Short mmCIF file of C-alpha atoms in Angstrom, two decimals:
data_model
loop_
_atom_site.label_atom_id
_atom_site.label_comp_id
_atom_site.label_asym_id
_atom_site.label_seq_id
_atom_site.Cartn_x
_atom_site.Cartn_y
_atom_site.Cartn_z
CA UNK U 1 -16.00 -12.49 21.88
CA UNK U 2 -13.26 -10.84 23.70
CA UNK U 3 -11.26 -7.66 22.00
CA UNK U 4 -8.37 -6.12 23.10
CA UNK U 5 -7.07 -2.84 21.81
CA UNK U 6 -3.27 -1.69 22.02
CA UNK U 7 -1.03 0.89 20.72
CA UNK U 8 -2.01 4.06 21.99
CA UNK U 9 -0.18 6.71 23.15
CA UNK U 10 0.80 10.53 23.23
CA UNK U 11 1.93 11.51 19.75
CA UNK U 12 2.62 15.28 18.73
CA UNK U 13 -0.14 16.96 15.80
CA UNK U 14 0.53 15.52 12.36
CA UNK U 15 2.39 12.20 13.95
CA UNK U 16 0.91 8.35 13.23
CA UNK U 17 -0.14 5.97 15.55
CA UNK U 18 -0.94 2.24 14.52
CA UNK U 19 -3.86 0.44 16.95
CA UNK U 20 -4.03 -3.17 16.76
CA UNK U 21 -7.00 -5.34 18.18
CA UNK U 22 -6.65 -8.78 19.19
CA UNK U 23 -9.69 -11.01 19.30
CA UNK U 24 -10.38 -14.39 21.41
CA UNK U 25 -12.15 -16.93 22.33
CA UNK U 26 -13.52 -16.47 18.19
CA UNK U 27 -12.66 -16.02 14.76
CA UNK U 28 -13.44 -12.64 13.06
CA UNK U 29 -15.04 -14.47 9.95
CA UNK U 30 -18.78 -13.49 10.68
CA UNK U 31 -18.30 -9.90 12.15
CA UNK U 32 -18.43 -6.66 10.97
CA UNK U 33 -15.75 -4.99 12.83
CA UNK U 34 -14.60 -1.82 13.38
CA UNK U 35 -13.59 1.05 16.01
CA UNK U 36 -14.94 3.65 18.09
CA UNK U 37 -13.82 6.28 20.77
CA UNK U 38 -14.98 8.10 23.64
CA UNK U 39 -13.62 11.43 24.83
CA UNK U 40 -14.28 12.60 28.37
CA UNK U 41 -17.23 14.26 28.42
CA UNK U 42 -18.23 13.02 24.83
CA UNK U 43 -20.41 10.86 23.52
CA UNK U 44 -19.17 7.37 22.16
CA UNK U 45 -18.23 7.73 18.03
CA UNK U 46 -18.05 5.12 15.49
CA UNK U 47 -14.71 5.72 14.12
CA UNK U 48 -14.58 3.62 11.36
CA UNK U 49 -15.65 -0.70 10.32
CA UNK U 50 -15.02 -3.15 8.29
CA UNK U 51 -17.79 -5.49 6.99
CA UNK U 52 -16.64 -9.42 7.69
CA UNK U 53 -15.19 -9.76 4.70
CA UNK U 54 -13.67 -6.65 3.97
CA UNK U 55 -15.89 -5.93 1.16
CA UNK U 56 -17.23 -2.93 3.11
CA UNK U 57 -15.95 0.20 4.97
CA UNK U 58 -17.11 2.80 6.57
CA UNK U 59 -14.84 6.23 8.15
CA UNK U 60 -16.85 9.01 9.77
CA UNK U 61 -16.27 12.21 7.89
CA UNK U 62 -14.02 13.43 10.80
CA UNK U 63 -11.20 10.78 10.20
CA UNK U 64 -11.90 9.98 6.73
CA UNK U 65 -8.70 10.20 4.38
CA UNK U 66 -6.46 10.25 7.61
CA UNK U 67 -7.28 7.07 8.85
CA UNK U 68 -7.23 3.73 7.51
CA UNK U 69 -8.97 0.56 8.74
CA UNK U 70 -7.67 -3.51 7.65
CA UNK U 71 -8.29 -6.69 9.62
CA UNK U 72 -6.45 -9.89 9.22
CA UNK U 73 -9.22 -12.55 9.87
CA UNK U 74 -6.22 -15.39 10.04
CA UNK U 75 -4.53 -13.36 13.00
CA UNK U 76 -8.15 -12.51 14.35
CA UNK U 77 -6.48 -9.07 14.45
CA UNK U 78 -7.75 -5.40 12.96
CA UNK U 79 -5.82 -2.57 12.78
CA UNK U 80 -6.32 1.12 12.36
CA UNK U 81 -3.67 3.43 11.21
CA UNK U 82 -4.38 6.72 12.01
CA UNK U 83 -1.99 9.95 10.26
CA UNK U 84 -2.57 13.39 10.33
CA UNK U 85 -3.43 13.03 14.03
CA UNK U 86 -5.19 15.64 15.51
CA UNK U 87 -5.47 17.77 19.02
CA UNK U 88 -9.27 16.24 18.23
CA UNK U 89 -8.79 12.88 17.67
CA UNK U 90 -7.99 12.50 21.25
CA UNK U 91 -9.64 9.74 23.02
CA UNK U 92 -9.62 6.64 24.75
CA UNK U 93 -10.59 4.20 21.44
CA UNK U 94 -11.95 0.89 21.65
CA UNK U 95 -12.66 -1.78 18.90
CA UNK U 96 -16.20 -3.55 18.93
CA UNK U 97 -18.09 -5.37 16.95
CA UNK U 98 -21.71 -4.69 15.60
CA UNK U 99 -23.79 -5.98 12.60
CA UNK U 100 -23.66 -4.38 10.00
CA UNK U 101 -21.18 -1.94 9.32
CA UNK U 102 -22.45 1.20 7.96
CA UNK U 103 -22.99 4.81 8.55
CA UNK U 104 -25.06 4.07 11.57
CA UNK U 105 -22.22 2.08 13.21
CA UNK U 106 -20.90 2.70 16.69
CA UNK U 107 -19.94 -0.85 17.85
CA UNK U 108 -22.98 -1.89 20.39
CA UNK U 109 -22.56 -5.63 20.31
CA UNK U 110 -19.48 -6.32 21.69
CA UNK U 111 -16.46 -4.33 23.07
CA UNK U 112 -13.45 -4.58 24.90
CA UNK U 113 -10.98 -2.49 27.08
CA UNK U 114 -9.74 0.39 24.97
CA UNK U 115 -6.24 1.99 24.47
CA UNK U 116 -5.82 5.49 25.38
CA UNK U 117 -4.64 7.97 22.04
CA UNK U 118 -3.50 11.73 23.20
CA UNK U 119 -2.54 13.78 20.46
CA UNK U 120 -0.91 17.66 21.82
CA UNK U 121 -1.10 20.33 19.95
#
């Protein structure tokens, strides 16, 4: 599996940003999907995942009703629009996959490069 996240950038407080990740070399159809970041100094967070077939998300309480997670397993593409954006929410955010999406997920199985999201205050 090969992911490839795009569409960061530096956006002001309050702005939107849209990241989209493109998988190869697979199809999404048996992975639990999802996002997490990594701010210098910071431990790695699970951001947010989507269960294979949608049927199941998960947002960690510091993005939840700001952010939204979809994936498009015909494009092999997932997408995370983020709102409300944050001096916090700064990070360099990668998507990954990991079985099974839940509370405990942080995207251990497989990752790509990430895309780098800087939100000033």
């Amino acid at each position: 599996v090969q992911l490839q996240a795009s569409g960061g950038g530096l956006v002001q407080a309050g702005g939107s940003l849209t990241l989209s990740c493109a998988a190869s070399g697979t199809t999404l159809d048996y992975y639990d999907i999802g996002w997490f970041r990594q701010a210098p100094g910071k431990e790695r967070e699970g951001v947010s995942c989507v269960s294979n077939r949608g049927g199941t998300t998960y947002y960690a309480d510091s993005v939840k009703g700001r952010f939204t997670i979809s994936r498009d397993n015909a494009k092999v593409t997932i997408y995370l629009q983020m709102n409300s954006l944050k001096p916090e929410d700064t990070a360099v955010y990668y998507c990954a996959a990991e079985y099974p999406c839940s509370s405990r997920w942080s995207g251990r199985d497989y990752w790509g490069q990430g895309t780098l999201v800087t939100v000033s205050s």
